[in-house]
Amino acid sequence: MRFPTKTASNNEREEFNDIVQKNVKDCYQCLKCSSGCPLTAHMDYYPHQVMLLAKMGLFDQIFESKTLWVCASCLACSSRCPRDLEPAKIMEGFRTMILRDRDQGNVEILDTRKVPRQALIASMRKFRR
Amino acid sequence: MRIGVFICWCGSNIKNMVDVEKVAEEVKSMPRVVYSQDVQYLCSEVGQADISKAIDEHNLDRVVIGACSPRMHETTFQKLLEGKGLNPYYVEIANIREQCSWVHSDKEKATEKALELVKKAVAKSYYSIPLSSDLLEVNKKALVVGGGIAGIQAALDIADAGYPVDLVEREPSIGGRMAQFDKTFPTLDCSACILTPKMVEAATHENINLYTYSEIEDVSGYVGNFKVKIKQKAKSVKADKCNGCGDCIEKCPKKVANEFDEGSSKRKAIYTLFPQAVPNKPVIDRDNCIYFEKGKCGVCQKICPTGAIDYEEQDEIIESEYGAIIAATGFDVKKPNDLAEYHYGNHPDVITSLDLERMLNASGPTEGKVVRPSTGNTPKKIVFIQCVGSRDRNKGNPYCSKVCCLYTAKHTLLLNEKFPGTESYVFNIDVRTAGKGYEEFYERARQKGANYLRGQVSKVEPLEDEDNRLLVRGYDSSLGEQVEIEADLVVLATSIEPKADSGDMAKLLGISSNEDGFFSEAHPKLKPVETQSQGIYLAGVCQGPKDIPETVSQASGASAKAITLFNKGQVESVPTTAVVNKDICSGCMQCKPVCPYEAISQEYVVEKVAGKQVKRPVASINRALCQGCGACAGLCRSGAMDLGGFTSRQLMAEVDIL
Ligand code: SF4
Ligand code: SF4
Ligand code: SF4
Ligand code: SF4
């Protein structure tokens, strides 16, 4: 990855901050979130990496990452993060940003069997279906 | 002679590896051993009470101890014996911990060895003789070598206690490294604002004598009575006449690299080190002055309104006597030229943290502006690399330089504050923030936007774009990816090193240094400001990397030691000095040159040989100077030189018993 590279716009950052109400800069990369996450085997970026990317403003990498949809929202990370950053909430924040961006809920789900139920339910709740 | 033997368990330290009961039992069969016992903790109050009781009950007059190194508790036991009315040198210690239990793993063999060590001590005690020390007067004046914050603080503390101090600084001004800094972490108070008043206080204190532009030439003597030669280099400017107007500086045609700005600016041949210099009078740097090089110029003399310039002035040697010396000689910063991957020295935009510090400083070369040296423009993207030459066994120094993590955090904060919008990336191995308020400070740096990347940079190379920028390649272990940053400026947090000539200073003072060249304290935990040479104390980074608060605390600690010495007014001389047996001394004087303390001199004895008076040279020991190192005793071919507490007879007895 080479800097300068495209980083999040101010609007995107604001939106993200509005949703999560957390300061990702607080993360000191202790890796505790990733070490406790039950689903890392299926992730391309680990939770702490999502935090780091978020911190550096590399939102696009996150939006394209599988991790957001693999995350089961089990909250293991959130309950353990020594900085009280609630990584699960951050994940949720990015999911929300993606979903809002799309055509009000017309998310194309390629293979329902591969998408965690939580994600499906979350998305239905979000768009009141 | 009635000997008592005490074998210490040292909790489990000795007991686990040495069968202490067995050792105590077996030495009972040795001649003159009338009592023997093993004790859980000999150094404790209970343990000492046991010894005391045994001395009374068994009428002991020699005590042999099997325990830890005598370095640790010899004085404890000596005091105990003294309290019982025995000569303190009637105690012998066998080191069965460091030299036995700690280094062996076979209990049976370790027990055997412990027994031999104790037996040797018993044998040695057969020949122990009472030793005594003399009381020596203490000269109540201190010498502080080095005028940085450590030296200034130490001098002020001693002076405030009412004792005179000479403060020697080799530069033309006191202030040291701290004077180069802009702001200090973690409070971000301006370095000069807290330092300058102290400098002025030191210069005006009635008990402090300032020798700037001066160096120590020679040190002799011993605690309480050091004799020191100070070389006052010729300043070529008469301090009493110069009014500090600076006209000479302005008109001087000769420019040289300014060491105070790390070479990034120029100064004149006649100069003051920095604007707040104390004393604030210029000196002529004769190595660079045209007048001294070619005999021409003389501009400063012509211009000086008070006639203060004196080209004829000579170096002056000042001889003075002191009771205590504090070494506060400071440090150098590594120039990382040998770490070629960082391109330092090859690209103007790769600088050291000290360079950046000077740039940030309002009285620095750029008056507080941070610029890319190549273009003079403000950098937007700055990469910081930590541990440059620190923690690097291969090409650098193996130790952690301790302050770089925090000063780098400070730099990112200051940049953010002064030039909003600068992007800072900090490559680090790990960030060390041990210190009050330091973690919070680091957190602030992260909050304010510094991007910390975990991993070392492997290469910095010119990008060859039109901006002549740099490409920094590293790896972020959190990201698990190689990271490349196009940077405007690269700042290297370079290693702190002992002064290049710290070895010479150690030799002059007769103190030791560790393998890295930092001066060694007498004990890393219990005697952190003392050296092995009594009366010589340490303050600041000359002893090892430290931040300002720690430096100041240590300086106060060192001065407290000196003040204690002065308050006492007397010191006990070393009792284990060498003794010459004048009957068999051949007067060859081979011992004289080997004595590091110059305690040996020649004298004459007059004897009657075959009815005639004969005058014969022999060696003589100055007991006040002798430190009991034993070099002379080992060398003497006639066996005339003996060391109190370690006589040849005693050592032979140790060998014979085996
Ligand atoms: S547990 Fe919290 S602080 Fe640690 S890496 Fe994860 S998000 Fe960062
Ligand atoms: S909430 Fe998501 S990221 Fe956090 S531990 Fe659970 S699955 Fe992993
Ligand atoms: S004599 Fe030396 S110091 Fe004086 S002006 Fe000339 S070069 Fe400068
Ligand atoms: S203080 Fe920090 S940067 Fe400096 S050597 Fe130690 S760990 Fe490395």
Short mmCIF file of C-alpha atoms and ligand atoms in Angstrom, two decimals, chain B residues 386-387 390-391 400-405 430 432, ligand 4:
data_model
loop_
_atom_site.label_atom_id
_atom_site.label_comp_id
_atom_site.label_asym_id
_atom_site.label_seq_id
_atom_site.Cartn_x
_atom_site.Cartn_y
_atom_site.Cartn_z
CA GLN B 386 12.32 5.38 15.89
CA CYS B 387 15.13 3.29 17.36
CA SER B 390 19.19 2.04 19.36
CA ARG B 391 18.41 -1.55 20.28
CA CYS B 400 17.25 1.60 24.44
CA SER B 401 17.90 5.33 24.29
CA LYS B 402 14.84 5.87 26.46
CA VAL B 403 13.75 9.33 25.42
CA CYS B 404 13.12 9.01 21.66
CA CYS B 405 9.63 7.50 21.94
CA ASP B 430 7.22 -0.69 20.25
CA ARG B 432 7.95 2.87 25.60
S1 SF4 C 4 13.01 5.30 23.46
FE1 SF4 C 4 11.72 4.34 22.00
S2 SF4 C 4 12.56 4.90 20.05
FE2 SF4 C 4 14.10 5.34 21.54
S3 SF4 C 4 15.32 3.51 21.54
FE3 SF4 C 4 13.82 3.27 23.15
S4 SF4 C 4 12.17 2.18 22.19
FE4 SF4 C 4 13.45 2.98 20.55
#
